[in-house]
Tab-separated table of C-alpha atoms and ligand atoms in Angstrom:
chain	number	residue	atom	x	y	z
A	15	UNK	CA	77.001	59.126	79.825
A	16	UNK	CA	74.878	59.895	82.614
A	17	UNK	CA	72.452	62.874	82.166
A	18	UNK	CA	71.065	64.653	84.856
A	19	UNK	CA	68.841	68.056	84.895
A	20	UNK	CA	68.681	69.594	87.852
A	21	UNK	CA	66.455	72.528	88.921
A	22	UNK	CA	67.844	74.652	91.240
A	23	UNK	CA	65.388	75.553	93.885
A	24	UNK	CA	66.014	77.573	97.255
A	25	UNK	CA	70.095	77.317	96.829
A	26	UNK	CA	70.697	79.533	94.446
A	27	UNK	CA	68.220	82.772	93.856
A	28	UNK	CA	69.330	85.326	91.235
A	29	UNK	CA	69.738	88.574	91.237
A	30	UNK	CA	66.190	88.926	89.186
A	31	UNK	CA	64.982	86.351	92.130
A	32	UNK	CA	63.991	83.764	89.877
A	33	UNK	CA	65.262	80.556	90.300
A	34	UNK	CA	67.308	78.828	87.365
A	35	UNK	CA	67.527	75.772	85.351
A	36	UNK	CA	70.914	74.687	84.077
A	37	UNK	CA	72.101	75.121	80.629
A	38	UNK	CA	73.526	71.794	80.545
A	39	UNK	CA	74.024	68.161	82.441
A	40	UNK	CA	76.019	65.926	84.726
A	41	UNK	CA	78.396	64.046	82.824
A	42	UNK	CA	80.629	61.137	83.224
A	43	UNK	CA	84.032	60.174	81.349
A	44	UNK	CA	83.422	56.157	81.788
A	45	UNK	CA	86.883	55.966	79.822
A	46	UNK	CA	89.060	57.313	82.683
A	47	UNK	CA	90.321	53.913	83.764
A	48	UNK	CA	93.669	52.180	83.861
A	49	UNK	CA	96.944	53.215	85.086
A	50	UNK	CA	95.787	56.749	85.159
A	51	UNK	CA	93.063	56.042	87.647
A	52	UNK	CA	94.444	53.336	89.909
A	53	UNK	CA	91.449	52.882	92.331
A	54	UNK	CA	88.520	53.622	89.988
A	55	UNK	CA	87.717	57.234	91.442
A	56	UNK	CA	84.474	58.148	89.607
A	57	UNK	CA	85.205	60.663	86.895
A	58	UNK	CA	81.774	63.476	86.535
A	59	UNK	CA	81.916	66.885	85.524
A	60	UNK	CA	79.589	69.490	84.742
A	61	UNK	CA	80.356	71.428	81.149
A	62	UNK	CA	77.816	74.227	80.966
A	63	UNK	CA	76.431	74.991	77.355
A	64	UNK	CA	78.649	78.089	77.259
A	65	UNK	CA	82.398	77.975	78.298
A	66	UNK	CA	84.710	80.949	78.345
A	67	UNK	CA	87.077	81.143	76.043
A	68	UNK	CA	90.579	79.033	77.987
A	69	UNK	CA	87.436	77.853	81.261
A	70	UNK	CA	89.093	77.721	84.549
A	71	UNK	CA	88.360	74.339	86.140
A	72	UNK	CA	87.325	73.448	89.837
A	73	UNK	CA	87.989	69.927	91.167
A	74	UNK	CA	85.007	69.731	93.931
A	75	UNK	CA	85.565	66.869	96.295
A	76	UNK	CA	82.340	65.323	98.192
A	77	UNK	CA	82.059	63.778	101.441
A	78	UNK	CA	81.828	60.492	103.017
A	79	UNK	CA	78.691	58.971	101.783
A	80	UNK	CA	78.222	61.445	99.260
A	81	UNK	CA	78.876	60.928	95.798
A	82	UNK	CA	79.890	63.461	92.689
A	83	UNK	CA	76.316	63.422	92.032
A	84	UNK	CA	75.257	64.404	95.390
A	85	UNK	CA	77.857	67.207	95.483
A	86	UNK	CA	77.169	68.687	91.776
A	87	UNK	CA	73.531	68.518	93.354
A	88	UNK	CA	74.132	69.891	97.185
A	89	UNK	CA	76.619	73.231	95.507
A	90	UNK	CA	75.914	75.764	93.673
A	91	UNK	CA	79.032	75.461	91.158
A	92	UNK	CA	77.471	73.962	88.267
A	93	UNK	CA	75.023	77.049	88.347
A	94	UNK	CA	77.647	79.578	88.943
A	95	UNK	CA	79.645	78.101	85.911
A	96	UNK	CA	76.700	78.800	84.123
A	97	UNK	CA	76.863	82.281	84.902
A	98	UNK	CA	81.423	82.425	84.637
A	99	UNK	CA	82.043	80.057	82.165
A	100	UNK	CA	84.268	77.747	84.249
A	101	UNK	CA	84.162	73.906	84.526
A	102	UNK	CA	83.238	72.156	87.592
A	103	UNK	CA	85.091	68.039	88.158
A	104	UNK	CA	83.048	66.314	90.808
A	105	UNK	CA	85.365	63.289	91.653
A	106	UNK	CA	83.352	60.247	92.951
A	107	UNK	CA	84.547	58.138	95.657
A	108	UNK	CA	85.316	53.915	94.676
A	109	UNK	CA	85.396	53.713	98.478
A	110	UNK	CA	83.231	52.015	100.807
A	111	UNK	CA	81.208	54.272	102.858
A	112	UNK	CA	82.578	56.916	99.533
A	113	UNK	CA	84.954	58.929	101.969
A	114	UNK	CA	88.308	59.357	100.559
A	115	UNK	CA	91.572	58.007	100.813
A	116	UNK	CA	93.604	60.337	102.717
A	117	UNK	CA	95.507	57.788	104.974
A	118	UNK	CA	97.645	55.326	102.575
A	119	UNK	CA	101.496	56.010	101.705
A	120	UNK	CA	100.310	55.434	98.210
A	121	UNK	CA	97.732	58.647	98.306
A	122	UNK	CA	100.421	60.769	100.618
A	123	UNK	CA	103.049	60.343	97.671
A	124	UNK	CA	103.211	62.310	95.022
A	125	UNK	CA	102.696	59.779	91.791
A	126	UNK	CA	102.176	57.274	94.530
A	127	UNK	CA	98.758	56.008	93.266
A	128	UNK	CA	95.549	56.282	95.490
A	129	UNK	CA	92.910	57.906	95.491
A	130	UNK	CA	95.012	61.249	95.264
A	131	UNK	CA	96.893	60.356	91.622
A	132	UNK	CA	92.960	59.491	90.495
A	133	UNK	CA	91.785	63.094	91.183
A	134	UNK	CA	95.058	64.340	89.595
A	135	UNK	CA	94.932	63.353	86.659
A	136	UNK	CA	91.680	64.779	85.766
A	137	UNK	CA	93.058	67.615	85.622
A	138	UNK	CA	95.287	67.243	82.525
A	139	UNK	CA	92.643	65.661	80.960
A	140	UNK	CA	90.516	68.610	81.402
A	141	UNK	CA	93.342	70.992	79.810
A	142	UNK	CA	93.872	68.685	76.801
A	143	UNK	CA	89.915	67.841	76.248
A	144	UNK	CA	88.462	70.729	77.294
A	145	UNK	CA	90.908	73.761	76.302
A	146	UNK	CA	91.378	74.253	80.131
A	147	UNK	CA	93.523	77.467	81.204
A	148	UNK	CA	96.377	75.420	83.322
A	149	UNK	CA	96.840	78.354	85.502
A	150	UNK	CA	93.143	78.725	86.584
A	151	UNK	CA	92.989	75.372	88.139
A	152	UNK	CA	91.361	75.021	92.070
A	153	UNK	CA	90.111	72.693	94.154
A	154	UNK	CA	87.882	72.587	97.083
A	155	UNK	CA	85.748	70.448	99.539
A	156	UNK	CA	83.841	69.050	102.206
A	157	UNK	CA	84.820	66.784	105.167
A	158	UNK	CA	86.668	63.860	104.175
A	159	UNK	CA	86.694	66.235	100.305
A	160	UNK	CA	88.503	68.635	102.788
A	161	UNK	CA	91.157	66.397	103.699
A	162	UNK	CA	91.259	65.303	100.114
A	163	UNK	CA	91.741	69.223	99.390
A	164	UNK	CA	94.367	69.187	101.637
A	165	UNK	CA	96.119	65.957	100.136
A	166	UNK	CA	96.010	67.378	96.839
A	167	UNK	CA	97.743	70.661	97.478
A	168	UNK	CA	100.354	68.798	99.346
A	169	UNK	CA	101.073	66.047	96.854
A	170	UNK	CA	99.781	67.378	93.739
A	171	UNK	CA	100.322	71.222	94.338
A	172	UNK	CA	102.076	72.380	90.633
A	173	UNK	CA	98.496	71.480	89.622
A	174	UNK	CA	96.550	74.120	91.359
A	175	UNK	CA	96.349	77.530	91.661
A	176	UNK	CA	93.983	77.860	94.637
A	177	UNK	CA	92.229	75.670	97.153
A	178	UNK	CA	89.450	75.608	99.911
A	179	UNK	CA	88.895	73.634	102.370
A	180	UNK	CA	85.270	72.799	104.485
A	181	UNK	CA	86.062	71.298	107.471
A	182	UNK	CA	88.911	69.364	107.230
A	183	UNK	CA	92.116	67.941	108.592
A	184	UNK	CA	95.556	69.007	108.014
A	185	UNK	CA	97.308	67.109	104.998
A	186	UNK	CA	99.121	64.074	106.832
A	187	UNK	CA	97.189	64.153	109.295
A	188	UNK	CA	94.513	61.409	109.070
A	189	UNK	CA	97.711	59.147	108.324
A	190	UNK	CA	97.649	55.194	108.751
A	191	UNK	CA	100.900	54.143	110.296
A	192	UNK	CA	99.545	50.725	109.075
A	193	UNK	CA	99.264	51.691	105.759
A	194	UNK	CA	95.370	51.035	105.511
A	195	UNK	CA	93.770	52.247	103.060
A	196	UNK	CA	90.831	55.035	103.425
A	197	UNK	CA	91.494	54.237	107.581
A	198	UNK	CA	90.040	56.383	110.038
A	199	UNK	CA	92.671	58.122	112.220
A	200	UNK	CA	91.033	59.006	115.874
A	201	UNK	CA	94.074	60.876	117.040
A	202	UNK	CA	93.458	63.517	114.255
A	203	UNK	CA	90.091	63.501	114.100
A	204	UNK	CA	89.787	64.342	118.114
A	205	UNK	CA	91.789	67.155	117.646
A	206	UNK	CA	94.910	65.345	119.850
A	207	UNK	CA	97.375	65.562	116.620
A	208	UNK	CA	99.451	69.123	117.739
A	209	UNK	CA	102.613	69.382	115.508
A	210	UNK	CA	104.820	72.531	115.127
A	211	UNK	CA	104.631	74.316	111.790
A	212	UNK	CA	107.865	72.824	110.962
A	213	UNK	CA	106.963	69.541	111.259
A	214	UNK	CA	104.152	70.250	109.173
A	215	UNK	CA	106.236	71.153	106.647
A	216	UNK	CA	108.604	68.402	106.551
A	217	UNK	CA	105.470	66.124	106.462
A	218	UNK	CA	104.198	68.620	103.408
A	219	UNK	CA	107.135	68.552	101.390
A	220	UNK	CA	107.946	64.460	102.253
A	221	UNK	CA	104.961	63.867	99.987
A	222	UNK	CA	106.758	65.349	96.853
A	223	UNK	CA	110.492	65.524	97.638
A	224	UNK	CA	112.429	67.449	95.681
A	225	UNK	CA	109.291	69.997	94.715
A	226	UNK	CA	110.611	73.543	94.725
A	227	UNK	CA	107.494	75.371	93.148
A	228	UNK	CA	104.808	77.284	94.664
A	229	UNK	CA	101.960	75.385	96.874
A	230	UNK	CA	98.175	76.824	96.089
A	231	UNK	CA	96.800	79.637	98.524
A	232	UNK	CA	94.803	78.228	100.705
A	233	UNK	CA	91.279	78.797	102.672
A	234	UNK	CA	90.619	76.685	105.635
A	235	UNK	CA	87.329	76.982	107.074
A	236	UNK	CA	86.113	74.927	109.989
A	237	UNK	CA	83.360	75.233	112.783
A	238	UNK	CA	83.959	75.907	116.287
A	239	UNK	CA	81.059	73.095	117.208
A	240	UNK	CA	82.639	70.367	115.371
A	241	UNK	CA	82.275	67.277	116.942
A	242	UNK	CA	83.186	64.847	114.348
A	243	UNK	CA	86.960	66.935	113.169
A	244	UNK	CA	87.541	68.574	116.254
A	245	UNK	CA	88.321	72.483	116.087
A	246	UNK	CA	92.129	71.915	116.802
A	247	UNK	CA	92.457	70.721	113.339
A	248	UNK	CA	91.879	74.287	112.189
A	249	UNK	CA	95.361	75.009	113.975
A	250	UNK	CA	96.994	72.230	112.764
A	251	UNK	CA	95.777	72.985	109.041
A	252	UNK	CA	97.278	76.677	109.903
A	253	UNK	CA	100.282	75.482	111.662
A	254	UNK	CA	100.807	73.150	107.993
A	255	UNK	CA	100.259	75.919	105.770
A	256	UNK	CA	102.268	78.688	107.712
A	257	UNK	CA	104.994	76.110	107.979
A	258	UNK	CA	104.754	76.174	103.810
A	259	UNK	CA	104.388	79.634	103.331
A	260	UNK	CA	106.502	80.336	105.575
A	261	UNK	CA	104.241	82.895	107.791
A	262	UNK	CA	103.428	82.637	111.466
A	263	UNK	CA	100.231	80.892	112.846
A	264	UNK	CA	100.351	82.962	116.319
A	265	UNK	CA	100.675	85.868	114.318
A	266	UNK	CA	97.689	86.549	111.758
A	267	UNK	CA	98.366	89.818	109.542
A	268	UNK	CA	94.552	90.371	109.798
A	269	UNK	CA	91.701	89.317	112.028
A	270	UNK	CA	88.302	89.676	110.242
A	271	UNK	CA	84.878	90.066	112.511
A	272	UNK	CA	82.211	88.530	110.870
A	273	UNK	CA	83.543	87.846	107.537
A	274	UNK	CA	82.134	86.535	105.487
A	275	UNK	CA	79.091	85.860	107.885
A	276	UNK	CA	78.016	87.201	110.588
A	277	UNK	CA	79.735	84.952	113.688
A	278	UNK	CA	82.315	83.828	111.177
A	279	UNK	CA	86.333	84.883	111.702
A	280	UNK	CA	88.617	85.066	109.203
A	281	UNK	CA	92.342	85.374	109.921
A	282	UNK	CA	94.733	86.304	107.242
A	283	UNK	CA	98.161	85.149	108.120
A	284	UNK	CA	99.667	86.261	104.517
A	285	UNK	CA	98.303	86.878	101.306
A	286	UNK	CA	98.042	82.464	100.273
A	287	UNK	CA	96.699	81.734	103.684
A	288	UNK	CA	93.460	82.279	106.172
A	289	UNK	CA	91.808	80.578	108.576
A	290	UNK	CA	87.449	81.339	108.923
A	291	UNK	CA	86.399	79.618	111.895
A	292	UNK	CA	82.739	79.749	112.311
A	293	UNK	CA	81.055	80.168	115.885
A	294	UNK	CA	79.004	77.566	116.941
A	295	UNK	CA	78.887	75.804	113.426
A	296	UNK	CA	79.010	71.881	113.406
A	297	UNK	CA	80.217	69.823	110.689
A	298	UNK	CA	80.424	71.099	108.683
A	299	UNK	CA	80.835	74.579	107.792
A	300	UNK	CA	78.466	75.521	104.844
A	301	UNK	CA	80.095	75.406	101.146
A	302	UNK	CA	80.546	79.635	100.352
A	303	UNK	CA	80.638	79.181	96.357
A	304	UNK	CA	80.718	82.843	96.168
A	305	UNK	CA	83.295	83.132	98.112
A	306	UNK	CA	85.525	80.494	96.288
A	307	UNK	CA	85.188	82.138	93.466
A	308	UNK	CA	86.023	85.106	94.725
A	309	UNK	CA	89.100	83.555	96.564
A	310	UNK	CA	90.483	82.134	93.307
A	311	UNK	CA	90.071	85.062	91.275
A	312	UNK	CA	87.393	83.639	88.916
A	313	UNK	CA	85.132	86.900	90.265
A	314	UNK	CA	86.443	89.872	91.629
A	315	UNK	CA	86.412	90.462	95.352
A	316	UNK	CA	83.415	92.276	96.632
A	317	UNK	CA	83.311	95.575	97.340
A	318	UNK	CA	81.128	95.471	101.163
A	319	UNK	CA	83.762	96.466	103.734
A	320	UNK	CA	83.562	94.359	106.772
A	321	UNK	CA	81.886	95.381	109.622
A	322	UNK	CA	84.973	95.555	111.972
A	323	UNK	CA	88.773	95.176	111.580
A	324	UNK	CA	91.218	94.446	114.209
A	325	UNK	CA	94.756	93.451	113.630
A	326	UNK	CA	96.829	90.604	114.943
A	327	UNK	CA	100.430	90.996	115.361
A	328	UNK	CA	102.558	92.383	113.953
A	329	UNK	CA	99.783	95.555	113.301
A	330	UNK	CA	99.479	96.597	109.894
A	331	UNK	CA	99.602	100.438	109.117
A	332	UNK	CA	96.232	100.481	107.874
A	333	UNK	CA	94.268	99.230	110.592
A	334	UNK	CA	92.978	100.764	113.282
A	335	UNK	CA	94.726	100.306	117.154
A	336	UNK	CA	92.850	98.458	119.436
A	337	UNK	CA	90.711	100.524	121.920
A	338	UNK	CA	92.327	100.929	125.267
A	339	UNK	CA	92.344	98.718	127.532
A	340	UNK	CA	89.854	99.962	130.075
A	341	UNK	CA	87.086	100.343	127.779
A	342	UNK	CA	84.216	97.670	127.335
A	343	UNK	CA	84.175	95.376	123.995
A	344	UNK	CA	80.665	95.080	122.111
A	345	UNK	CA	79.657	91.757	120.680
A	346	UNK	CA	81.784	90.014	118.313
A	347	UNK	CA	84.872	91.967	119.410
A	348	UNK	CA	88.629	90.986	120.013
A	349	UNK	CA	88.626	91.023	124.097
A	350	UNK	CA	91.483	88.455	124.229
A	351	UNK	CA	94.800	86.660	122.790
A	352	UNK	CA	98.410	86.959	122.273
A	353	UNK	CA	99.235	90.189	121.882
A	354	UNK	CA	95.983	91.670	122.861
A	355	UNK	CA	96.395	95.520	124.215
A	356	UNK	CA	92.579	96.029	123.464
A	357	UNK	CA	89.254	95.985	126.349
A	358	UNK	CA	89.097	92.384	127.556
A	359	UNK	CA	85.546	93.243	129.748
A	360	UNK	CA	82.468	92.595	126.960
A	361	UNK	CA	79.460	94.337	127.540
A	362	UNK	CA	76.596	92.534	128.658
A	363	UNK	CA	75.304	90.341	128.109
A	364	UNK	CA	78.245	88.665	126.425
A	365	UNK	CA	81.421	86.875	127.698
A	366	UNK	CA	85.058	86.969	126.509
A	367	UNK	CA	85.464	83.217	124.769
A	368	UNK	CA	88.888	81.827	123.521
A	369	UNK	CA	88.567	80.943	120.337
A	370	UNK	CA	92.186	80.151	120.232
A	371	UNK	CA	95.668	81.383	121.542
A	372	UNK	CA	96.021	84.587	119.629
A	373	UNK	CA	91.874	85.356	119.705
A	374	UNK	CA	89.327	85.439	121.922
A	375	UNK	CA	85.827	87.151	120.970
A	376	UNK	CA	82.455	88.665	123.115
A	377	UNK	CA	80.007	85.932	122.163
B	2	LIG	C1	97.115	58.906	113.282
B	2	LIG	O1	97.751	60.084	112.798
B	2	LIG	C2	98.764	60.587	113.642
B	2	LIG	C3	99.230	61.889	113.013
B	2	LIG	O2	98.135	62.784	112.915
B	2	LIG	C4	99.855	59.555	113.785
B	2	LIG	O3	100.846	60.033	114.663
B	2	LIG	C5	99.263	58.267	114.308
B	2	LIG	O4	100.252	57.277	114.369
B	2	LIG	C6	98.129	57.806	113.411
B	2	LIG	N1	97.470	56.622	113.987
B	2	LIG	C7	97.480	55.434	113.394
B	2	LIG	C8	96.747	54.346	114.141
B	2	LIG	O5	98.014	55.185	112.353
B	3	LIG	C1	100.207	72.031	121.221
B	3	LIG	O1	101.524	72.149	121.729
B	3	LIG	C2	101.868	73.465	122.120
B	3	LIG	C3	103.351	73.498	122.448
B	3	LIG	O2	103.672	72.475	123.336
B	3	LIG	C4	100.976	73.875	123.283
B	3	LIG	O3	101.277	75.190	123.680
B	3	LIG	C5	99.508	73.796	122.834
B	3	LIG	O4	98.657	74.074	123.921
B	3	LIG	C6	99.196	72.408	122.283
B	3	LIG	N1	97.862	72.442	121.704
B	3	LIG	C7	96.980	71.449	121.885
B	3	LIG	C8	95.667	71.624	121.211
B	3	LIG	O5	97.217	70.467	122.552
């Protein structure tokens, strides 16, 4: 068992504005070996001293050269379960350099082994030990977590009922053709992978043939100034995930102006898919516990309107039409894309900037 108290100090701030201790510790199941846990994925969670009655359960993936620990220490979930009852997994990579496998046939198949089948199965052994609710299942992460996010949606998706994703690549994606294990795929990274949606699909359903359930709604977020996973592989994600769903990555439902920051864009291209691409974020885009939790249903959505809505295409009867064309756009507004009827002249001192093929924003 591995104890560890942590004191929460600028991350997380109440609503009294104290800061908060946790109720309980950082543990590890040392027993999670064997056949069920091929490569020796670290197995921590974080069970807080009060758990609802039937918990949900989050799976929270690190990064490379992060650990579990790190992660349990760099979120805010093991607080917020505090507060909601819910359980928080914080897988640990066995991997050199602790990124995650995302690239072998083995992790890419569902039941294959890997690092993926690892992760998996701590879910069941959550529901049996731990009196899980197997419908209130999620999973989320960072980077190469993101990817691993991804992965398990794609080859593990009966288990979850919601994912996000920090700055990731689209499942597939970072794929060794070589079959290396934990390999590092430039194509993807730099953004140069472009498949349609229904190749994205194919290579989504490939990983569990035969699978004719539902696949987890999905958030991707990713930053515009992402030098490491290059932007693109916000489109691809989309392009993967539209391809699933079955909705249309040119054609978000919903564009969302500075939601659920200010300078971030959220597109909603059905009700199990959007896209948040943050303006001049790096890698990678800041974990939004709150907003997780809101996005899986653990909290109910908050009630703050954003501050402006503009549609994609097809336009929704409840939004508002675009403002004619002649007529100057203020900052953050739509001034561009596929579509677009709306002002494409921003006021000063801001220019029109494609963000991408369907949006372009006064920045
Ligand atoms: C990298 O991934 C792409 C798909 O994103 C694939 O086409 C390519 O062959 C992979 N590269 C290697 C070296 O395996
Ligand atoms: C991907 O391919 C499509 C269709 O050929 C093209 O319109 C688009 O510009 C490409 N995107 C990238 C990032 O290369």
């Amino acid at each position: 068992m591995v104890g560890i108290r942590k004191t929460l100090l600028s991350s997380l701030v109440l609503c009294t504005g104290l800061v908060s201790a946790l109720t309980s510790t950082l543990q590890q199941v040392t027993s999670f070996t064997g056949s069920q846990n091929p490569t020796n994925v670290g197995f921590f969670y974080y069970k807080p001293t009060t758990v609802a009655a039937s918990p949900a359960l989050i799976v929270a993936i690190h990064e490379c050269t992060a650990t579990g620990t790190v992660y349990f220490e760099s979120t805010t979930y093991a607080a917020l379960a505090d507060t909601y009852g819910f359980i928080v997994i914080y897988p640990s990579s066995p991997n050199s350099g602790t990124c995650w496998d995302v690239s072998s046939a083995a992790t890419l198949t569902h039941n294959g082994g890997g690092d993926s089948f690892g992760i998996a199965n701590m879910v069941p052994y959550a529901i049996s030990n731990w009196h899980v609710d197997a419908t209130k299942v999620f999973v989320t992460g960072s980077s190469s977590g993101a990817m691993m996010t991804n992965v398990q949606a794609s080859v593990y998706p009966e288990l979850y009922a919601g994912a996000s994703v920090y700055s990731g690549v689209a499942a597939g994606c970072f794929v060794s053709n070589f079959g290396g294990v934990d390999a590092w795929n430039s194509t993807c990274s730099e953004g140069l992978t472009n498949d349609t949606q229904a190749q994205w699909a194919n290579t989504v359903h490939a990983m569990y043939p035969g699978y004719t359930g539902s696949y987890p709604p999905i958030q991707e977020y990713h930053g515009t100034a992402d030098t490491t996973l290059f932007p693109n592989n916000l489109n691809e994600e989309i392009k993967e995930w539209c391809g699933v769903f079955g909705y249309e990555a040119t054609a978000p439902t919903q564009v969302l102006q500075n939601t659920p920051l200010s300078g971030y864009t959220k597109s909603i291209y059905g009700p199990r898919l959007q896209g948040i691409l943050a303006q001049g974020v790096g890698h990678t885009v800041p974990v939004q516990e709150m907003e997780d939790l809101e996005w899986f249903g653990i909290v109910g959505s908050q009630t703050t309107p954003p501050t402006t809505t503009t549609t994609g295409t097809p336009p929704t009867t409840t939004a508002s039409a675009p403002p004619p064309s002649g007529s100057t756009v203020a900052e953050w507004g739509q001034c561009g894309g596929q579509g677009w009827t709306g002002g494409t002249v921003c006021a000063s001192p801001f220019t029109c900037t494609v963000v991408n093929a369907f949006y372009s924003q006064c920045l």
